[in-house]
Coordinates of C-alpha atoms in Angstrom, one line a residue:
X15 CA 182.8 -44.7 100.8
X16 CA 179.0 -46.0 100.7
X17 CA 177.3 -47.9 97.8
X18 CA 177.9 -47.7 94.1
X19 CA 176.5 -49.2 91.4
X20 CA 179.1 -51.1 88.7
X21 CA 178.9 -48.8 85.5
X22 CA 177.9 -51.0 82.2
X23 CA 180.9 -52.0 81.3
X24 CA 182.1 -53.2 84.7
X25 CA 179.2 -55.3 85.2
X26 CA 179.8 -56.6 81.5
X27 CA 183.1 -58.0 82.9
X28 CA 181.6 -59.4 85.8
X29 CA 179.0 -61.3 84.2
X30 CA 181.9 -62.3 81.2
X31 CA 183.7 -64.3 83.9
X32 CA 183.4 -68.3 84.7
X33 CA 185.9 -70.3 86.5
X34 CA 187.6 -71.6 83.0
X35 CA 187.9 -67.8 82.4
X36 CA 188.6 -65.7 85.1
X37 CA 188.7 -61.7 84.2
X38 CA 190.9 -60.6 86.3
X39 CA 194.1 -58.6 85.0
X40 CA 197.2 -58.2 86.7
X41 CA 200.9 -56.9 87.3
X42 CA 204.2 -58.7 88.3
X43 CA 206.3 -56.1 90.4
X44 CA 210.1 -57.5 90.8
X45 CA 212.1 -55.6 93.5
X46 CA 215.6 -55.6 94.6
X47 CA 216.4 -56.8 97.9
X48 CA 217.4 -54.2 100.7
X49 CA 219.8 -55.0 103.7
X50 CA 217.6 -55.6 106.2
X51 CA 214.2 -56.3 105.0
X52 CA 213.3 -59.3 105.1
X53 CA 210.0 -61.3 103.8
X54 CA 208.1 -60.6 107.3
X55 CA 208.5 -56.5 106.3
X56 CA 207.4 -56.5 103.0
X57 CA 204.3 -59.3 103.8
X58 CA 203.6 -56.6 106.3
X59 CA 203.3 -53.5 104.3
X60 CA 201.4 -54.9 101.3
X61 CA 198.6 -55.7 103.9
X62 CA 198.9 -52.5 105.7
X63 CA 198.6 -50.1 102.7
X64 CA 196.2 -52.8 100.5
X65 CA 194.3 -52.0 103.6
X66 CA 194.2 -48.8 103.3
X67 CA 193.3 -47.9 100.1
X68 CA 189.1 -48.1 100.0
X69 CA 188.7 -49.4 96.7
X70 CA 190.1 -52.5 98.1
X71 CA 187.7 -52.7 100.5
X72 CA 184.5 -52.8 98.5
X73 CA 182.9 -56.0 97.4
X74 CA 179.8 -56.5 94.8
X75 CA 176.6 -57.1 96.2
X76 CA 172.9 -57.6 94.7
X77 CA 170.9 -54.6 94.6
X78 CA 167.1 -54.3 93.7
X79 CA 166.9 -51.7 91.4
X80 CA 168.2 -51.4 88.3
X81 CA 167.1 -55.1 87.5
X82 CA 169.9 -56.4 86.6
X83 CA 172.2 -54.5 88.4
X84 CA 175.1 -54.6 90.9
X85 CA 176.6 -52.5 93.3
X86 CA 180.1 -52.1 95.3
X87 CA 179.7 -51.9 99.1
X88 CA 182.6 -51.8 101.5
X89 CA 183.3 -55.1 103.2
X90 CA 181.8 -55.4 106.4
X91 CA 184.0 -58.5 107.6
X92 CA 187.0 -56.9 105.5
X93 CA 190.1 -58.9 106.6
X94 CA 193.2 -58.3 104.5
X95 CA 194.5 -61.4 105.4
X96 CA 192.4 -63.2 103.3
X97 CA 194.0 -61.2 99.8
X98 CA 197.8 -61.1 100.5
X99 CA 199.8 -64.1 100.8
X100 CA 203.6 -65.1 100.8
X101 CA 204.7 -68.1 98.6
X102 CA 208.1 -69.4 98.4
X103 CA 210.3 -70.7 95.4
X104 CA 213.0 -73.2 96.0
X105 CA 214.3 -73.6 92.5
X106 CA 217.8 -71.5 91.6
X107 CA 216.9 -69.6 88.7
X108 CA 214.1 -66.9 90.7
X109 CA 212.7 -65.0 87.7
X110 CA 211.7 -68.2 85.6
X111 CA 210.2 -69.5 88.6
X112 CA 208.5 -66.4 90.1
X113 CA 206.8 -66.1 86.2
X114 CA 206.3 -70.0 86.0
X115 CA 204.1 -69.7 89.4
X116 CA 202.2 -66.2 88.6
X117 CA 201.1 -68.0 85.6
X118 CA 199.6 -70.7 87.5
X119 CA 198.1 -68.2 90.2
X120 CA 196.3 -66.4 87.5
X121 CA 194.6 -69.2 87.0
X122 CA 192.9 -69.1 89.9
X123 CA 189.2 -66.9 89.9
X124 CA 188.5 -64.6 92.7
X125 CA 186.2 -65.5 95.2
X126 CA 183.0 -63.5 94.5
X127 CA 182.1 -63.3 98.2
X128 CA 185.1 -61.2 99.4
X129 CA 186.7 -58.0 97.2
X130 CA 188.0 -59.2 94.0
X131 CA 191.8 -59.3 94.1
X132 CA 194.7 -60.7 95.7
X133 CA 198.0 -59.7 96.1
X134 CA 201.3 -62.8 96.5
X135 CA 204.5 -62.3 98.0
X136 CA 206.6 -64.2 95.9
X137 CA 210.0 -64.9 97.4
X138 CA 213.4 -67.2 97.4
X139 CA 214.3 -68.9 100.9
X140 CA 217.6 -67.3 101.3
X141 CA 216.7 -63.5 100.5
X142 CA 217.8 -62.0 97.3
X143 CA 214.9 -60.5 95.1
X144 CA 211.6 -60.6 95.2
X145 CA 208.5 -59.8 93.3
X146 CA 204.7 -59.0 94.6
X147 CA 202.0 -60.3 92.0
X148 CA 198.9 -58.2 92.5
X149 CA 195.3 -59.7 90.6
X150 CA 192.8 -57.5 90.2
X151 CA 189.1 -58.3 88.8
X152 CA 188.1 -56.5 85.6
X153 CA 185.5 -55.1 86.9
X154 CA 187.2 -53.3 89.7
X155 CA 189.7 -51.3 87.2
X156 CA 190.8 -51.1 83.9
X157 CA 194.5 -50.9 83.3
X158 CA 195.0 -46.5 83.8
X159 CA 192.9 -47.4 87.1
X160 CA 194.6 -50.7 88.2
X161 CA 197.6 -48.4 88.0
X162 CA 196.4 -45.9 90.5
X163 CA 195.2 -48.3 92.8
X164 CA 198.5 -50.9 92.8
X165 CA 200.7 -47.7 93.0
X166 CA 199.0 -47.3 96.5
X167 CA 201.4 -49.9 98.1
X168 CA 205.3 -47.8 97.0
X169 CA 206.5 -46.0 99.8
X170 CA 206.6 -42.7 97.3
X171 CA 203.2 -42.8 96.7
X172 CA 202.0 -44.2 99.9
X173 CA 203.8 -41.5 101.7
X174 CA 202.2 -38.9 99.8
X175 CA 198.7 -40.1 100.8
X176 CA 198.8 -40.8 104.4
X177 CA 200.2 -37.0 104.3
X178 CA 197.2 -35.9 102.8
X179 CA 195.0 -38.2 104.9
X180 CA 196.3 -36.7 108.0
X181 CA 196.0 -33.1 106.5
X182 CA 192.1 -33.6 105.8
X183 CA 191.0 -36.2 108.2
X184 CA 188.6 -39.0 107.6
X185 CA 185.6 -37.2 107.2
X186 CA 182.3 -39.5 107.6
X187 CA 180.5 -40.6 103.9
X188 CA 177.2 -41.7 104.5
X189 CA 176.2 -44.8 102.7
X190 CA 174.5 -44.6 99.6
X191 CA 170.9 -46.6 99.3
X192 CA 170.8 -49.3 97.3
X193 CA 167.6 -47.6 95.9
X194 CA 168.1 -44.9 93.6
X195 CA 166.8 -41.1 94.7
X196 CA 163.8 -40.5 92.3
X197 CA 165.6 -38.0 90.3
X198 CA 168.5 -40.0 89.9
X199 CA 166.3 -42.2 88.3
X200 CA 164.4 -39.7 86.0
X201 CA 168.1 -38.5 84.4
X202 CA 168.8 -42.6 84.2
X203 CA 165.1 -42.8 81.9
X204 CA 166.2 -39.6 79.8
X205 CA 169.7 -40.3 79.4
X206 CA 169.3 -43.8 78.4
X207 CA 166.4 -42.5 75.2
X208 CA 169.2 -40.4 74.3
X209 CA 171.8 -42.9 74.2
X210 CA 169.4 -45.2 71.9
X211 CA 170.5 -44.0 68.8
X212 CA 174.6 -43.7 70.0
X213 CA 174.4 -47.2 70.5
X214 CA 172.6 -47.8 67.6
X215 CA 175.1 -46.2 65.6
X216 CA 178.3 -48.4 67.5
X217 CA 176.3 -51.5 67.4
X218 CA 176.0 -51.3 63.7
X219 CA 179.9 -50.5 63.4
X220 CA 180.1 -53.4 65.6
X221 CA 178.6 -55.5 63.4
X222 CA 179.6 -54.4 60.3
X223 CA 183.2 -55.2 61.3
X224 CA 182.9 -58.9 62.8
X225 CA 184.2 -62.2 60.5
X226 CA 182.8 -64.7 59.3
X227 CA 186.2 -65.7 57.3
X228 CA 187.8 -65.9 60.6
X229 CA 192.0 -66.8 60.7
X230 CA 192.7 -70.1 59.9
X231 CA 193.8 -72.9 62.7
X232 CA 196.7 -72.0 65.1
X233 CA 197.3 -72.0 68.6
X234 CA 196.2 -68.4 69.0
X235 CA 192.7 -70.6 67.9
X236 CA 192.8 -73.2 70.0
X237 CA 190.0 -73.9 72.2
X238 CA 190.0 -72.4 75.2
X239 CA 191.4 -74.7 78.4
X240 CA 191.1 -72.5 81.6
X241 CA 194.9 -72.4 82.1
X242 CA 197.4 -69.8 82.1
X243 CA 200.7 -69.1 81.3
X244 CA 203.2 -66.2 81.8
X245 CA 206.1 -65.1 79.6
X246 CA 208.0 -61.6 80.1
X247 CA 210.5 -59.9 77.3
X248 CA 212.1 -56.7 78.4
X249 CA 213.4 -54.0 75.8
X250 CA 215.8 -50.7 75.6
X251 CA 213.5 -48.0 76.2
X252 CA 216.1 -45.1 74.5
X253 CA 216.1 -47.6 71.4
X254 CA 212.5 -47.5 71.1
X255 CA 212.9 -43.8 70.5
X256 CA 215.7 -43.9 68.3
X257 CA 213.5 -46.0 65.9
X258 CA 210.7 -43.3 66.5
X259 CA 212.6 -40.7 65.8
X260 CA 214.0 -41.9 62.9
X261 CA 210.5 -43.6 61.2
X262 CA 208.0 -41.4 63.1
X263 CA 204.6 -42.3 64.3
X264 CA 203.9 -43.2 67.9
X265 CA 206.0 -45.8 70.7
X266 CA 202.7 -48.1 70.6
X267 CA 202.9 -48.2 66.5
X268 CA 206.3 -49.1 66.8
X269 CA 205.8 -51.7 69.6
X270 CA 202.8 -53.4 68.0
X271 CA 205.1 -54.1 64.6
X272 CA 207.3 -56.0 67.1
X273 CA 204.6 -58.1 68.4
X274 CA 203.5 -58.6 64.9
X275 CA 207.1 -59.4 63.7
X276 CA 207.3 -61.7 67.1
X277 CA 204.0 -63.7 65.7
X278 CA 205.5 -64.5 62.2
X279 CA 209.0 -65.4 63.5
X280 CA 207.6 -67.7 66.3
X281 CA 205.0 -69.1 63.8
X282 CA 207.9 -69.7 61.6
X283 CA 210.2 -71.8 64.0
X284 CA 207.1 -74.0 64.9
X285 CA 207.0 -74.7 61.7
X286 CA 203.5 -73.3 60.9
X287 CA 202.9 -71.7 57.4
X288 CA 201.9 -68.1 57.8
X289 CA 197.9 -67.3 57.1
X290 CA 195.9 -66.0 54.2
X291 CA 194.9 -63.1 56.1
X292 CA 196.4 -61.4 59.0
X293 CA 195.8 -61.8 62.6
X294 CA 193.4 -59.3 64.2
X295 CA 194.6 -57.3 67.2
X296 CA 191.9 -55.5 69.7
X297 CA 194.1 -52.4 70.5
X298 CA 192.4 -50.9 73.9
X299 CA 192.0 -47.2 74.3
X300 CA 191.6 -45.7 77.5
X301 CA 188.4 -42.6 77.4
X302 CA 188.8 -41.4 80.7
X303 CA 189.2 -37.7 81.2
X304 CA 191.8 -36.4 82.8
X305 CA 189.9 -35.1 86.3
X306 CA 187.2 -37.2 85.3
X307 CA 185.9 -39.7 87.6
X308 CA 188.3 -42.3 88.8
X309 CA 185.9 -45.8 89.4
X310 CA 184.7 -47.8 86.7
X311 CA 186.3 -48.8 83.4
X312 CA 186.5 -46.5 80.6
X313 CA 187.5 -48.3 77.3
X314 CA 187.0 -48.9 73.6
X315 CA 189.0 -49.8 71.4
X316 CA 191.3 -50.2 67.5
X317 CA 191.3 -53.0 65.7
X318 CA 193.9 -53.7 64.1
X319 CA 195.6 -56.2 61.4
X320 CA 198.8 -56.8 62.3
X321 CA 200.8 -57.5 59.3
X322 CA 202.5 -61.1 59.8
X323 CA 202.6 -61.9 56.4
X324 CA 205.1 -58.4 55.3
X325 CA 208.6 -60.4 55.2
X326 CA 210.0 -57.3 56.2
X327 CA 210.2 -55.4 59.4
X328 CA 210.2 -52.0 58.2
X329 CA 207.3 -52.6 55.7
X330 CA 205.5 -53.7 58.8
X331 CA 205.9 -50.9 60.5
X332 CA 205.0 -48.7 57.7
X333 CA 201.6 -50.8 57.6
X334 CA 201.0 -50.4 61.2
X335 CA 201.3 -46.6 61.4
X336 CA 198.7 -46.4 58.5
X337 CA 196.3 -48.7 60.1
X338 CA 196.5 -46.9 63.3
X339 CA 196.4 -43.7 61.8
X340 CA 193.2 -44.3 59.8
X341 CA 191.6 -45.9 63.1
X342 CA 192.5 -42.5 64.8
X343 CA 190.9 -40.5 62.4
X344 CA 187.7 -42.7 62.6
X345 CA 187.8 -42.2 66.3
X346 CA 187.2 -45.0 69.1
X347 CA 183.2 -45.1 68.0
X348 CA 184.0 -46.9 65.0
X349 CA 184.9 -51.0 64.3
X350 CA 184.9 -54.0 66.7
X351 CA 187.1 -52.2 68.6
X352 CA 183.9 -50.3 69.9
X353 CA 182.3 -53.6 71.2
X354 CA 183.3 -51.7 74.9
X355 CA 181.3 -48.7 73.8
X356 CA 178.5 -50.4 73.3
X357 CA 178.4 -52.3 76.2
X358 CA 178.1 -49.3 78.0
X359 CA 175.0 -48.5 76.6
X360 CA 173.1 -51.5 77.5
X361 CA 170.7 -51.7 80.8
X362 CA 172.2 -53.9 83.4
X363 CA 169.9 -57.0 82.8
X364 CA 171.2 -57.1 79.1
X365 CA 174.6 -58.0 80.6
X366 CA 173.0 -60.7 82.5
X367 CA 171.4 -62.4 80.4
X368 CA 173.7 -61.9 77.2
X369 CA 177.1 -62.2 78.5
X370 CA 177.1 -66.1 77.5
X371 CA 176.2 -64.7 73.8
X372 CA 178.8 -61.9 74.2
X373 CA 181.7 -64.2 75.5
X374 CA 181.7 -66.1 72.5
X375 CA 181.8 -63.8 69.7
X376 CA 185.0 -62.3 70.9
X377 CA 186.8 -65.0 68.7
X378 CA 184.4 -63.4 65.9
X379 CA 186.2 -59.6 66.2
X380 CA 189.9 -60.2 67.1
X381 CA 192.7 -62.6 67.6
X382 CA 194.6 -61.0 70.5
X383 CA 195.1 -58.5 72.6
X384 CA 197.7 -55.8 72.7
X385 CA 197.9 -53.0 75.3
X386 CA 199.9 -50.7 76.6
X387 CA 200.0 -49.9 80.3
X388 CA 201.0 -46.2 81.4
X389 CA 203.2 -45.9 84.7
X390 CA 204.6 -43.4 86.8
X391 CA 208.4 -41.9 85.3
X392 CA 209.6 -41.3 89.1
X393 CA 211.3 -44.1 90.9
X394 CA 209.6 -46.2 92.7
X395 CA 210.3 -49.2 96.2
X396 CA 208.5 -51.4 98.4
X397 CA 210.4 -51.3 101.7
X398 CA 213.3 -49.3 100.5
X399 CA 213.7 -52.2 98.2
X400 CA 213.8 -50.4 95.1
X401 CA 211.3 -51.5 92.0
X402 CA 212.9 -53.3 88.5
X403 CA 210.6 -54.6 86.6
X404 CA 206.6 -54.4 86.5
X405 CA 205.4 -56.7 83.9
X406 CA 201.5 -56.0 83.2
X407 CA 199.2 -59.1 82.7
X408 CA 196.0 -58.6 80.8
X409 CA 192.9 -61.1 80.8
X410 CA 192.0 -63.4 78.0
X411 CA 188.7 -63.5 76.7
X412 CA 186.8 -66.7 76.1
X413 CA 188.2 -68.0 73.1
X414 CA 191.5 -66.7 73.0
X415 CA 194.9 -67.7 73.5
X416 CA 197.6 -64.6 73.8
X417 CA 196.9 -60.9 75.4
X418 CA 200.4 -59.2 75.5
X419 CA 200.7 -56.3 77.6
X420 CA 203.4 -53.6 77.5
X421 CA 204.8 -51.2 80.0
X422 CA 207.6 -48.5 80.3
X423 CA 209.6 -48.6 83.4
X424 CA 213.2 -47.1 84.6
X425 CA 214.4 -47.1 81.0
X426 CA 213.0 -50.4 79.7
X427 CA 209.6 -51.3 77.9
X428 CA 208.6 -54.5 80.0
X429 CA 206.3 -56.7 78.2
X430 CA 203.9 -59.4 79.6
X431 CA 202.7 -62.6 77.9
X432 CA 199.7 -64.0 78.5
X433 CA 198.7 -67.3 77.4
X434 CA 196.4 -70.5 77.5
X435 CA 198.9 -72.9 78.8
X436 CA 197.6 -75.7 76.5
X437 CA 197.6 -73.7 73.4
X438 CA 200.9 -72.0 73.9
X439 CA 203.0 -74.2 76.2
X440 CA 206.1 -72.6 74.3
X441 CA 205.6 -68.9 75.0
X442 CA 208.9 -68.2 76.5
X443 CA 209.7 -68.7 72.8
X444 CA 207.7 -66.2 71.8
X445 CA 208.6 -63.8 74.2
X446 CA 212.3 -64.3 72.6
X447 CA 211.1 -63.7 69.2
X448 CA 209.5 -59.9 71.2
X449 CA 213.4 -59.0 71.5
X450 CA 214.8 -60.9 68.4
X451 CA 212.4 -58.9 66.0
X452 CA 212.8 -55.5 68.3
X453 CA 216.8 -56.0 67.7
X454 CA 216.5 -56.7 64.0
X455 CA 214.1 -53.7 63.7
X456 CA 216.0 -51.3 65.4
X457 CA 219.8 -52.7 63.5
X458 CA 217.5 -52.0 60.3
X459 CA 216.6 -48.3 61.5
X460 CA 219.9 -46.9 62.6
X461 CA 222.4 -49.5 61.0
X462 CA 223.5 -50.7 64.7
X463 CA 224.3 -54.0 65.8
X464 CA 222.9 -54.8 68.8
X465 CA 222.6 -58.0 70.6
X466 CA 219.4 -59.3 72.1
X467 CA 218.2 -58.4 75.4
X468 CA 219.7 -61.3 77.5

């Protein structure tokens, strides 16, 4: 792998990023233990296979032409010592501690000189499980592609591409120049006039659908303090089809009336009154083709309102589906939502110089983020030590307080919270509300009484 430039919208995220806000988004994998793997084993395969997967190897460097522009080179001095690191917990209760201390390691930017990500060991003293917390910048993946490149350190899938790296060999790829061939340059000139009026048309849609009535004061509007913190909520996979099946409309609808039912119940035991107008949601949507290529990030986005102020759960629902629906039949080209778009339309020295402009009038198109994270159905270990849980992280952008992430795994839907730690120092109690509205919704649905998730 030689030199390639960051598409648009990576280099959007790269230049979006200061030390207050890092961009990086994330996973926590928990595992259970395995007789006779110890911390020394697993330390030892996350750096083997992080080392061999090449997108981990490439850095961002400078480049001369496009103005503006950045490219990724592989790492000269690569040393994958200097990304993966064991840290140890001594408190007895391992999950709240293993999410209280990836919350304060997401904190933490990524050093520009070296690749941008890291991957922590996080483990007890006396065995027992264990989870891996993998960071990964923005601008290296988006979450479809952070997904292909984490999944590179499971035995299943590591075994499967050693196999075909042996079978094919390592041929030579001569590095790319830094200076683009003078065709490749001619197609850049022609296909950016044509894009002129595409991004015309988004901007405008852009526009048309910020706020100037923005919500009204909460923590989800609290200024933004640099810190982080984690919160995880973990629901019945089989129940989120029974609700589908029996109210229709997608997983993601049905999950995004929870988090919306989650907002209202944990705004109401803080004792907050609930807003005029609803909070906006930026809904991600991945546009990458299936065989497509696999670098950069390909995103837009729905915007949603997610219906705090309905009283009742169903009627939320209901309110999401046609909200989604209608954004669906607009297509991902349309709204805020297709701020991601548009950035990919704009020459690299745009994002230079207007990222500072661009960071701030996030708070001017949504309130939080919601996203859903696709992972592999099969089974899945580090070591033998067989996968539990993968909670997914996703950045915050300046001005913002909560991105929740979502994820389906081994028959639950494992959902991440992350937050500004000034802003929401109780978001363990909103994670509770995630499984106390998902219970009541579900009880509602199929008339079952069913406990919350403990």
């Amino acid at each position: 792998m030689g030199t390639e430039l960051l598409a648009p919208l990576d280099l959007a995220f790269w230049h979006l990023e200061s030390d207050a806000h890092p961009m990086h988004l994330g996973a926590l994998a928990v595992f259970a233990p395995a007789p006779g793997v110890g911390p020394a084993r697993i330390l030892d395969l996350l750096g083997t296979r992080a080392a061999a997967i090449p997108r981990l190897r490439m850095g961002v460097r400078d480049v001369l032409l496009p103005v503006g522009g950045k490219a990724w080179t592989v790492d000269k001095d690569f040393d994958v010592h200097r990304h993966v690191e064991r840290v140890v917990v001594t408190d007895g209760d391992f999950m709240a501690e293993a999410t209280r201390l990836a919350g304060e390691l997401m904190e933490r930017p990524l050093g520009r000189g070296l690749p941008p990500w890291r991957m922590y060991l996080i483990c007890g003293e006396g065995g027992g499980p264990f989870a891996v917390l993998v960071k990964l910048h923005h601008a290296l993946a988006d979450g479809m592609r952070a997904v292909a490149i984490g999944a590179g350190i499971f035995d299943e899938i590591a075994a499967v591409t050693s196999a075909r790296t042996a079978a094919r060999g390592r041929p030579a790829v001569p590095p790319r120049s830094w200076l683009p061939d003078p065709r490749e340059m001619a197609g850049m000139a022609l296909g950016r006039i044509g894009e002129v009026g595409r991004a015309l048309g988004v901007g405008a849609s852009v526009v048309r659908a910020g706020r100037l009535d923005l919500w009204g004061p909460s923590a989800l509007t609290a200024p933004s303090s640099g810190t982080r913190r984690l919160a995880t909520a973990d629901l019945d996979a089989g129940d989120l089809q029974r609700i589908r099946r029996a109210e229709g409309g997608t997983a993601n609808d049905i999950l995004l009336a929870v988090v919306a039912g989650a907002l209202r119940r944990w705004m109401a035991e803080r004792g907050e009154s609930l807003p005029a107008a609803d909070p906006r949601a930026l809904v991600p949507v991945s546009r990458r083709r299936p065989g497509g290529a696999a670098t950069g990030n390909r995103l837009s986005a729905y915007l949603l309102g997610l219906p705090v102020t309905a009283a009742d759960p169903r009627s939320r629902l209901r309110a999401v589906r046609s909200a989604m629906d209608r954004n669906k039949a607009a297509g991902p080209l349309k709204g805020a939502g297709a701020v991601a778009v548009l950035a990919d339309q704009l020459p690299p020295l745009a994002h230079r110089f207007g990222a500072p402009l661009a960071a701030n009038a996030a708070r001017m198109l949504f309130d939080v983020l919601v996203t859903s994270v696709p992972l592999p159905r099969s089974a899945l270990s580090l070591g033998g030590c067989p996968l539990t849980a993968l909670y997914p992280m996703a950045p915050l952008a300046r001005g913002q307080s909560l991105a929740v992430a979502l994820s389906t795994y081994g028959g639950r839907v494992h959902v991440g919270l992350v937050a500004d730690g000034k802003a929401l120092p109780d978001l363990e109690r909103l994670a509770a509300a995630v499984e106390d509205e998902f219970t009541e919704l579900y009880a509602l649905v199929t008339g079952a009484d069913r406990s919350p998730v403990s």
